[in-house]
Amino acid sequence: YAMLLSLIFLIVLVAAVVGFVFRHEIKTNFESNLNLALRDYNVTADRHSEAVDTIQRTLHCCGVQNYSDWERTEYFTQRGIPQSCCKSQDDCSEEDLKDLSKAKLKVFVDGCFFLVTSTMESKMSIVAGISFGIACFQLVGIILACCLSQYITNNQYEMV
């Protein structure tokens, strides 16, 4: 049991170190994947389009860097900026969303990349605290399992 807990502890420790060391690559990959999701955005219910809509609605943002990122997409040429960027769903018409100058007043202008990364970084202290607490419990479990094993081994020869 102590060996299993030690293995899990080491895996979590390695994952934390790798995540910390490669955090810049993670950001770069996230940005490129968000750009790909915008480029391939469509109205049909695929996971990437739903994820983009959810991010934009939840964080009140639009596009990767700003709302004008949608101008370079095929979706924009057909339908304009998506409804998920609108500040108010009642006040967004399709004609307004096809014109960037009109859309600027109706949609969120801030990009999602900065908001997502800043939200993640602000929550990292909470994640680190919880991870540290779990690691402490694992270490206590490892120590107690070793003590129990030692106790059983010492008393085995006295049971005659």
Protein backbone atom coordinates (compact mmCIF):
# COMPACT_ATOMS: atom_id res chain seq x y z
CA TYR A 1 0.00 0.00 0.00
CA ALA A 2 2.86 2.38 0.83
CA MET A 3 4.47 1.63 -2.53
CA LEU A 4 1.20 2.38 -4.36
CA LEU A 5 0.79 5.68 -2.50
CA SER A 6 4.43 6.54 -3.21
CA LEU A 7 3.92 5.84 -6.92
CA ILE A 8 0.82 8.05 -7.05
CA PHE A 9 2.63 10.78 -5.12
CA LEU A 10 5.57 10.69 -7.57
CA ILE A 11 3.24 10.81 -10.60
CA VAL A 12 1.43 13.87 -9.21
CA LEU A 13 4.76 15.51 -8.35
CA VAL A 14 6.13 14.93 -11.86
CA ALA A 15 2.90 16.23 -13.43
CA ALA A 16 3.10 19.41 -11.33
CA VAL A 17 6.74 20.01 -12.25
CA VAL A 18 6.08 19.39 -15.96
CA GLY A 19 3.05 21.71 -15.88
CA PHE A 20 5.10 24.45 -14.25
CA VAL A 21 8.08 24.06 -16.59
CA PHE A 22 5.99 23.93 -19.77
CA ARG A 23 3.35 26.53 -18.82
CA HIS A 24 4.40 28.85 -21.67
CA GLU A 25 4.02 26.04 -24.21
CA ILE A 26 0.61 25.26 -22.76
CA LYS A 27 -0.44 28.89 -23.28
CA THR A 28 0.88 28.88 -26.85
CA ASN A 29 -0.95 25.63 -27.64
CA PHE A 30 -4.15 26.98 -26.11
CA GLU A 31 -3.92 30.14 -28.22
CA SER A 32 -3.32 28.20 -31.44
CA ASN A 33 -6.16 25.78 -30.65
CA LEU A 34 -8.49 28.70 -29.91
CA ASN A 35 -7.52 30.23 -33.27
CA LEU A 36 -8.26 26.90 -34.97
CA ALA A 37 -11.61 26.66 -33.20
CA LEU A 38 -12.53 30.14 -34.45
CA ARG A 39 -11.42 29.34 -37.98
CA ASP A 40 -13.45 26.10 -38.05
CA TYR A 41 -16.40 27.56 -36.14
CA ASN A 42 -19.78 26.62 -37.56
CA VAL A 43 -23.38 26.53 -36.52
CA THR A 44 -23.62 22.74 -36.38
CA ALA A 45 -23.25 21.34 -32.90
CA ASP A 46 -19.64 20.25 -32.73
CA ARG A 47 -17.65 20.31 -29.50
CA HIS A 48 -15.22 23.05 -30.52
CA SER A 49 -17.93 25.49 -31.54
CA GLU A 50 -19.85 24.81 -28.33
CA ALA A 51 -16.66 25.37 -26.32
CA VAL A 52 -16.03 28.71 -28.06
CA ASP A 53 -19.63 29.79 -27.39
CA THR A 54 -19.41 28.75 -23.74
CA ILE A 55 -16.13 30.62 -23.20
CA GLN A 56 -17.47 33.76 -24.88
CA ARG A 57 -20.74 33.74 -22.92
CA THR A 58 -19.16 32.90 -19.58
CA LEU A 59 -16.19 35.28 -19.68
CA HIS A 60 -17.96 38.04 -21.65
CA CYS A 61 -15.32 38.07 -24.38
CA CYS A 62 -15.18 37.71 -28.14
CA GLY A 63 -12.49 36.26 -30.40
CA VAL A 64 -8.94 35.37 -29.43
CA GLN A 65 -7.30 38.79 -29.03
CA ASN A 66 -10.45 40.87 -29.67
CA TYR A 67 -13.76 40.77 -31.52
CA SER A 68 -12.16 41.63 -34.89
CA ASP A 69 -10.56 38.16 -35.01
CA TRP A 70 -13.88 36.89 -36.36
CA GLU A 71 -13.39 38.97 -39.52
CA ARG A 72 -10.83 36.43 -40.77
CA THR A 73 -13.20 33.47 -40.46
CA GLU A 74 -15.48 31.87 -43.01
CA TYR A 75 -18.35 32.09 -40.53
CA PHE A 76 -18.07 35.89 -40.51
CA THR A 77 -18.50 36.12 -44.29
CA GLN A 78 -21.71 34.11 -44.04
CA ARG A 79 -23.32 35.22 -40.78
CA GLY A 80 -21.10 37.79 -39.04
CA ILE A 81 -19.93 37.55 -35.48
CA PRO A 82 -21.62 34.75 -33.46
CA GLN A 83 -24.50 35.53 -31.10
CA SER A 84 -22.43 34.30 -28.15
CA CYS A 85 -20.41 37.55 -28.38
CA CYS A 86 -23.46 39.77 -27.89
CA LYS A 87 -23.75 41.85 -24.73
CA SER A 88 -27.54 41.58 -24.95
CA GLN A 89 -29.18 38.82 -27.00
CA ASP A 90 -32.23 41.03 -27.61
CA ASP A 91 -30.21 43.90 -29.09
CA CYS A 92 -28.09 41.90 -31.58
CA SER A 93 -29.33 41.60 -35.13
CA GLU A 94 -27.57 39.66 -37.86
CA GLU A 95 -27.05 42.87 -39.87
CA ASP A 96 -25.26 44.50 -36.93
CA LEU A 97 -23.05 41.44 -36.47
CA LYS A 98 -21.93 41.51 -40.12
CA ASP A 99 -20.60 45.08 -39.80
CA LEU A 100 -17.58 45.41 -37.48
CA SER A 101 -18.15 49.11 -36.75
CA LYS A 102 -21.77 48.48 -35.66
CA ALA A 103 -20.83 45.24 -33.92
CA LYS A 104 -18.27 47.02 -31.75
CA LEU A 105 -21.12 48.64 -29.84
CA LYS A 106 -23.14 45.43 -29.50
CA VAL A 107 -20.54 42.76 -28.68
CA PHE A 108 -17.85 42.19 -26.09
CA VAL A 109 -14.66 43.73 -27.47
CA ASP A 110 -12.08 41.99 -25.24
CA GLY A 111 -10.45 38.79 -26.47
CA CYS A 112 -10.88 35.47 -24.73
CA PHE A 113 -7.24 34.34 -24.64
CA PHE A 114 -6.14 36.90 -22.05
CA LEU A 115 -9.27 36.38 -19.94
CA VAL A 116 -8.95 32.58 -19.95
CA THR A 117 -5.25 32.62 -19.07
CA SER A 118 -5.67 35.27 -16.37
CA THR A 119 -8.60 33.34 -14.88
CA MET A 120 -6.56 30.15 -14.85
CA GLU A 121 -3.56 31.88 -13.28
CA SER A 122 -5.75 33.47 -10.60
CA LYS A 123 -7.13 30.03 -9.67
CA MET A 124 -3.70 28.39 -9.59
CA SER A 125 -3.12 29.30 -5.94
CA ILE A 126 -6.31 27.45 -4.99
CA VAL A 127 -5.29 24.41 -7.07
CA ALA A 128 -1.78 24.48 -5.58
CA GLY A 129 -3.19 24.66 -2.03
CA ILE A 130 -5.53 21.74 -2.59
CA SER A 131 -2.73 19.74 -4.23
CA PHE A 132 -0.41 20.46 -1.32
CA GLY A 133 -3.07 19.30 1.15
CA ILE A 134 -3.62 16.06 -0.77
CA ALA A 135 0.15 15.51 -0.96
CA CYS A 136 0.41 15.91 2.82
CA PHE A 137 -2.31 13.30 3.36
CA GLN A 138 -0.53 10.96 0.96
CA LEU A 139 2.76 11.39 2.82
CA VAL A 140 1.02 10.71 6.15
CA GLY A 141 -0.55 7.59 4.58
CA ILE A 142 2.84 6.42 3.32
CA ILE A 143 4.44 6.91 6.75
CA LEU A 144 1.59 5.14 8.56
CA ALA A 145 1.64 2.25 6.06
CA CYS A 146 5.39 1.84 6.60
CA CYS A 147 4.93 1.95 10.39
CA LEU A 148 2.19 -0.68 10.20
CA SER A 149 4.36 -2.88 7.99
CA GLN A 150 7.27 -2.55 10.43
CA TYR A 151 4.99 -3.34 13.38
CA ILE A 152 3.60 -6.45 11.67
CA THR A 153 7.11 -7.60 10.72
CA ASN A 154 8.45 -7.13 14.29
CA ASN A 155 5.54 -8.94 15.93
CA GLN A 156 5.58 -11.87 13.48
CA TYR A 157 8.40 -13.61 15.33
CA GLU A 158 6.76 -13.23 18.74
CA MET A 159 3.52 -15.06 17.80
CA VAL A 160 4.57 -18.57 18.87
